[in-house]
XYZ file of C-alpha atoms in Angstrom:
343
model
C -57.618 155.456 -65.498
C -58.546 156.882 -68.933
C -55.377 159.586 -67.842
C -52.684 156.519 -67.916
C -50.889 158.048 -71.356
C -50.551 161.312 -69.365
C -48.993 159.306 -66.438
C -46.828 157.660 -68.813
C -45.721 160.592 -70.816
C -44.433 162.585 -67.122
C -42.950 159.016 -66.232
C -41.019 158.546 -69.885
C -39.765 161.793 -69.490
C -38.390 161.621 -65.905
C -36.737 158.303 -66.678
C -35.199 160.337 -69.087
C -33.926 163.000 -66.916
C -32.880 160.418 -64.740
C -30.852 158.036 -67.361
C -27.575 157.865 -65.415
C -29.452 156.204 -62.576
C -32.462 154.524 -64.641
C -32.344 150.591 -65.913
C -33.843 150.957 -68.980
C -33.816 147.683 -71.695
C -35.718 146.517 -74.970
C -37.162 143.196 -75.194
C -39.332 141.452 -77.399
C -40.100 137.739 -79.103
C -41.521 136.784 -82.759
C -43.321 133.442 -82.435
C -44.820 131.504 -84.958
C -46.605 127.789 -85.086
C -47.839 125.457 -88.212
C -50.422 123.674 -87.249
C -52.345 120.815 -88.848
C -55.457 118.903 -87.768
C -57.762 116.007 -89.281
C -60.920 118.655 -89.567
C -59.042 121.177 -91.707
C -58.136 120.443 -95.745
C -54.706 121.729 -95.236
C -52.066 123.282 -93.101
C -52.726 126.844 -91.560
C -51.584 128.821 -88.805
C -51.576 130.404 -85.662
C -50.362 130.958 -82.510
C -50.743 130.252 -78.439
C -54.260 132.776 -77.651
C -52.079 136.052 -76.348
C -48.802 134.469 -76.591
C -47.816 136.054 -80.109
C -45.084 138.062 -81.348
C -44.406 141.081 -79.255
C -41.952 144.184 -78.264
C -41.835 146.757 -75.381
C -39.660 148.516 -73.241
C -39.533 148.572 -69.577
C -37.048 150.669 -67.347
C -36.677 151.463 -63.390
C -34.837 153.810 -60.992
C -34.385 154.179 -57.496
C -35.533 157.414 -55.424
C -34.096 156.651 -51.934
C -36.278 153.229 -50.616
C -38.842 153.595 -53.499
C -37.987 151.570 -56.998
C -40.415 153.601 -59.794
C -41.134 151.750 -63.584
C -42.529 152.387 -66.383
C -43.569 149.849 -69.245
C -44.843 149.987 -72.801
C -45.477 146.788 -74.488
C -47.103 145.829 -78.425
C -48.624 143.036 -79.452
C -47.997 142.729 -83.345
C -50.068 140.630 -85.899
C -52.777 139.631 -83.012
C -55.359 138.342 -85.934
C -55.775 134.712 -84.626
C -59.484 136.280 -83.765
C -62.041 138.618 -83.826
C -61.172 139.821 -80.345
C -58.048 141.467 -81.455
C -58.239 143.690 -84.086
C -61.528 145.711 -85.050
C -59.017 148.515 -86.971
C -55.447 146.562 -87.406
C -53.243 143.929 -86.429
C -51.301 145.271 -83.088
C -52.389 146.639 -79.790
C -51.155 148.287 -76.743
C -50.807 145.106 -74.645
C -49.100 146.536 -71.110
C -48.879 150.865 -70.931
C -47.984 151.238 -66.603
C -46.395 153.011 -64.187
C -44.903 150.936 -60.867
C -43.678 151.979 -57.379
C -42.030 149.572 -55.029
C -40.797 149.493 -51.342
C -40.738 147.520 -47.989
C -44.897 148.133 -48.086
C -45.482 145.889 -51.579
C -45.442 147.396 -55.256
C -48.172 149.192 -56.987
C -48.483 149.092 -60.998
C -51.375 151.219 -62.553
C -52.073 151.538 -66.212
C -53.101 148.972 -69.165
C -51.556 145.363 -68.458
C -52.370 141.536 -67.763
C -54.788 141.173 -64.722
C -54.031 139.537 -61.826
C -55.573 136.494 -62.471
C -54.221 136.053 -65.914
C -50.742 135.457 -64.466
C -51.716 133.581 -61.556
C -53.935 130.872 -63.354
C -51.366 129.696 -65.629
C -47.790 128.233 -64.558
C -45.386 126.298 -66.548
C -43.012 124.122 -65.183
C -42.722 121.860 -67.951
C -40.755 124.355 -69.987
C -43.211 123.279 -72.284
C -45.387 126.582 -71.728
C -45.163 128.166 -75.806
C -45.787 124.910 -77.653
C -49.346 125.138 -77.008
C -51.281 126.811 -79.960
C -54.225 124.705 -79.455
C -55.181 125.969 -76.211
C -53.909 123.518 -73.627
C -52.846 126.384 -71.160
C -53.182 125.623 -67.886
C -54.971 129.369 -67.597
C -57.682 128.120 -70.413
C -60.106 125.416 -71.444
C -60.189 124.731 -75.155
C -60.348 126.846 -77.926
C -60.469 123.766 -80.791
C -59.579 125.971 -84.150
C -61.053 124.554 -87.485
C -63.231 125.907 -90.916
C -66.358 125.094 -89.576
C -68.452 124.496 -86.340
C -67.713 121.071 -86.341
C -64.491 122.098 -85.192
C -65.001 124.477 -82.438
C -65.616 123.940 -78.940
C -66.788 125.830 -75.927
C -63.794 128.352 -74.801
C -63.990 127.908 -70.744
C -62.472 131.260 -69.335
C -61.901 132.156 -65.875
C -59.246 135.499 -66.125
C -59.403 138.761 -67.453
C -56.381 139.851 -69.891
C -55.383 143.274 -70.715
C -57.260 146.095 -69.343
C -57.078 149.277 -67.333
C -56.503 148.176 -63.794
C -54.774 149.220 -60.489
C -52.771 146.742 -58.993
C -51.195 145.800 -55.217
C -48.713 143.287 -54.868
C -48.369 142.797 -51.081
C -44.133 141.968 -49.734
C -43.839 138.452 -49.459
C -44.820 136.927 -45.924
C -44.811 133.560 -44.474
C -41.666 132.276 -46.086
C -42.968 132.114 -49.862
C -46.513 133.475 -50.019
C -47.762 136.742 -51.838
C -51.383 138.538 -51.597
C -52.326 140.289 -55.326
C -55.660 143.006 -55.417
C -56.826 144.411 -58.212
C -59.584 146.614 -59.106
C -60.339 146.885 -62.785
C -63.106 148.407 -65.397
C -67.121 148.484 -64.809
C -66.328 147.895 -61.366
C -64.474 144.243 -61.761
C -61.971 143.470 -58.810
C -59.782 140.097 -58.433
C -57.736 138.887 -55.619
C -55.422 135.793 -55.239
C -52.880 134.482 -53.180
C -49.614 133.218 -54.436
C -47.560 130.365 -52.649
C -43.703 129.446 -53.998
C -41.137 127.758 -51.507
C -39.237 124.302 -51.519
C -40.728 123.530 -54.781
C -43.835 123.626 -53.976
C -46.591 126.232 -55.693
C -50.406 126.411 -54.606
C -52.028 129.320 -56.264
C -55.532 130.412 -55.661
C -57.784 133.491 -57.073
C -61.083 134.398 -57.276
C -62.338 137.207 -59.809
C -65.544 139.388 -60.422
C -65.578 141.252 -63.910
C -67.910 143.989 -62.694
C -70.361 145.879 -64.413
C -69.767 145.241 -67.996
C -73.010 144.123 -70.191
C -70.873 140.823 -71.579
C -73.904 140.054 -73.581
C -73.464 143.185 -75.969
C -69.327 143.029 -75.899
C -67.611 142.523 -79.114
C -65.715 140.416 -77.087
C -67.841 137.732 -76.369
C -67.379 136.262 -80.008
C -64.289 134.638 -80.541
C -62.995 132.821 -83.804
C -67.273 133.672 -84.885
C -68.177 131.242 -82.239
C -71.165 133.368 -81.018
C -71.225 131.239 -77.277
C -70.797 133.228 -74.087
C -67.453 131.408 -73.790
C -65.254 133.724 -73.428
C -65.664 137.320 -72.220
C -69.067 135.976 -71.419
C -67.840 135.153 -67.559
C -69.238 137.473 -64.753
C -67.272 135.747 -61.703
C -64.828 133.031 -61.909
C -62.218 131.307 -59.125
C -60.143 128.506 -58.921
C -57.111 126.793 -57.488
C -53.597 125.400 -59.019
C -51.334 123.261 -57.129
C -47.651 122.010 -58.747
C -44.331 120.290 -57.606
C -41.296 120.615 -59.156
C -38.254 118.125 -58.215
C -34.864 119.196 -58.089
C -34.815 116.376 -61.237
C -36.314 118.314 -62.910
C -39.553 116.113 -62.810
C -42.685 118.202 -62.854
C -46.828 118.522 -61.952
C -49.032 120.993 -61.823
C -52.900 120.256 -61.697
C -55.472 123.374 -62.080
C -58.992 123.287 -61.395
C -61.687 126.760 -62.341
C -64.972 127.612 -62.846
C -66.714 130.338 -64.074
C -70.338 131.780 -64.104
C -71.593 132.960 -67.094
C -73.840 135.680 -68.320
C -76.877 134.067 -69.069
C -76.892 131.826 -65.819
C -74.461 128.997 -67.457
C -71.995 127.710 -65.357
C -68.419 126.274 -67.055
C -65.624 124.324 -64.724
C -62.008 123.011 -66.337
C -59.457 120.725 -64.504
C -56.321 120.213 -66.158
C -52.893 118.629 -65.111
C -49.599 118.549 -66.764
C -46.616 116.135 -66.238
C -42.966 117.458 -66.936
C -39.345 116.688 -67.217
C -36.532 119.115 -68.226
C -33.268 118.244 -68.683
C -30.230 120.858 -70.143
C -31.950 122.368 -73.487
C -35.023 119.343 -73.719
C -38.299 119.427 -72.263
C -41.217 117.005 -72.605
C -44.521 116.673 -71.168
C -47.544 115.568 -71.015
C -51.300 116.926 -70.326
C -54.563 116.429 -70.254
C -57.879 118.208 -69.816
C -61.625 118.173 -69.217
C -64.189 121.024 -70.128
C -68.056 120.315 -69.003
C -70.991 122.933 -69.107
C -74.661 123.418 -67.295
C -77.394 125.779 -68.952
C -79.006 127.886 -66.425
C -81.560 125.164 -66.549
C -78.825 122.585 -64.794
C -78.505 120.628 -68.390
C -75.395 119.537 -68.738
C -73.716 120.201 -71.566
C -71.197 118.454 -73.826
C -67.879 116.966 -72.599
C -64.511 117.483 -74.420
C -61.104 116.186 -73.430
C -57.740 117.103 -74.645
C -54.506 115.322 -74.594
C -51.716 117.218 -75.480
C -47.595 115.858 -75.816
C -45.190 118.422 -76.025
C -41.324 118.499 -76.777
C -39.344 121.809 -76.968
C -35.392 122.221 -77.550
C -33.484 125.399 -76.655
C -30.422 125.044 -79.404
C -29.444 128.752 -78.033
C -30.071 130.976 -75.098
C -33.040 133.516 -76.364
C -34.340 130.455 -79.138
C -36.800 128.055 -78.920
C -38.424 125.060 -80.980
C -41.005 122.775 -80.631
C -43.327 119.792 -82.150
C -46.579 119.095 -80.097
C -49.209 116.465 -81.062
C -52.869 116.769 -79.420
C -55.782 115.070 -79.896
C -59.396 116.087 -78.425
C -62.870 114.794 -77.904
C -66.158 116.158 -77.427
C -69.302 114.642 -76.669
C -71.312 113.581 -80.042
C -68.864 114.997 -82.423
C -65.972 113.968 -84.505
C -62.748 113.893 -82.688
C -59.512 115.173 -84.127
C -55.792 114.493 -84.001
C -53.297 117.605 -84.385
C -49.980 118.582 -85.076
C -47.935 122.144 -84.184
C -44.253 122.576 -85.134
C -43.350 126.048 -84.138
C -40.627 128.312 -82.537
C -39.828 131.580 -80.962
C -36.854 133.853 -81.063
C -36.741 136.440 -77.617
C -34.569 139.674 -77.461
């Protein structure tokens, strides 16, 4: 996969020859979040972990019953952690080539694992008000100056790397079937159900070969715990409703096992309502631990209340209050007021 440039240097080049019958757009979003919390002396910021400002082009064109794409996507001023930038503040996010017909579609190249998307629905329309890490996809990432503030991150998806991807036609009136296999040998599968409002979404994920213990990646925010890229299998389900009303829920429950014999497990649930340009909801979450020993670790809840306006099509603002407990340590009350502007 090391060749996917090369791929997408012949593919840029025959959407170009092609441009009378290629779809080719722009896109892009700058989002940006104050945030203050009772642990920290005074306001800072940040944004939603992998949600930040962004811009890429995509573009597709049809050779008889095949639909071929190509993507290229940047992440800009991804500093929120140590993950992100060893040598600067961007990265190639998504670099792929697609193909598409009555057998599925097949994307290859640099891009969001399977699991990534699947783990993580919003029907609230409250999805980009969450800085502080009350995703449905993650557990808690609790941001602060010291380690007073920071909690165990609970991770059960990969996100961007080199991957192959099948994304079977849609069968029994809704449902989907998604394979991937990735770097070091990882695979992840999942199946996807959408119909009548209903959604049911289940995956299950090994991240192969890698030696997580010796991965830059494993630190996050200098919280040296295995909490993050520190997962060698992980699976779970999510199950939502969403009424014509425009009354929401979506509950998620995951676990992962870690490197060093740990286990980690999440549930979460979120409670919507959209109406026009307004959206509010409410959510909730619970993050628990074993050591390898079967010690259980600490226990931290979050409770998150969310309210975003859309003034314009393309514009978004927000205010979102959350407050969060762990087991034997101070808990803490926070405030985000943020926004986003899409192209």
């Amino acid at each position: 996969m090391k060749k996917t440039a090369l791929f997408l240097a012949l593919g840029s080049t025959l959407l170009t020859t092609t441009s009378a019958m290629a779809d080719v757009s722009v896109y892009g979003r700058i989002t940006y979040n104050m945030l203050k919390d009772d642990t920290s002396k005074d306001v800072y910021f940040g944004r939603h972990e992998f949600a930040e400002s962004n811009f890429g082009f995509k573009g597709t064109f049809d050779y008889g019953n095949l639909k071929f794409g190509a993507q290229l996507e940047v992440g800009l001023d991804e500093g929120v952690s140590s993950i992100l930038h060893a040598e600067g503040n961007s990265r190639t996010r998504i670099q792929e080539l697609s193909v598409s017909g009555d057998f599925g579609k097949v994307k290859l190249g640099t891009g969001a694992g399977i699991t990534w998307i699947i783990s993580d629905v919003d029907q609230s329309g409250t999805w980009w008000s969450d800085p502080l890490g009350m995703s449905q996809r993650f557990g808690a990432s609790r941001r602060g100056p010291d380690t007073d503030s920071q909690t165990p991150f609970v991770q059960a998806q990969s996100i961007f790397n080199e991957r192959i991807i099948y994304e079977s036609p849609t069968f029994l009136e809704g449902a989907k079937f998604y394979a991937q296999m990735s770097e070091a040998s990882g695979y992840e599968v999942a199946i996807k159900y959408v119909a009548n409002g209903w959604r049911v979404n289940v995956w299950n994920v090994d991240y192969g070969d890698v030696d997580r213990d010796e991965d830059p990646q494993a630190d996050i925010d200098e919280n040296g715990t295995a909490g993050f890229f520190g997962a060698t299998e992980g699976r779970g389900v999510l199950a939502g409703y969403k009424h014509s009303s425009g009354v929401n829920f979506t509950a998620t429950y995951g676990e992962a096992d870690q490197v060093d014999d740990s286990k980690r497990e999440f549930i979460n649930w979120k409670l919507g309502y959209t109406k026009d340009k307004h959206a509010v909801s409410i959510s909730m979450g619970n993050y628990s631990s074993e050591d390898a020993a079967g010690i259980s670790g600490a226990d931290h809840t979050r409770t998150t209340l969310a309210y975003n306006f859309k003034p314009l099509a393309g514009v978004q603002l927000w205010a979102q209050a959350t407050k969060g407990d762990t087991d034997d340590q101070e808990s803490f009350n926070a405030l985000v007021l943020g926004g986003l502007v899409k192209f």
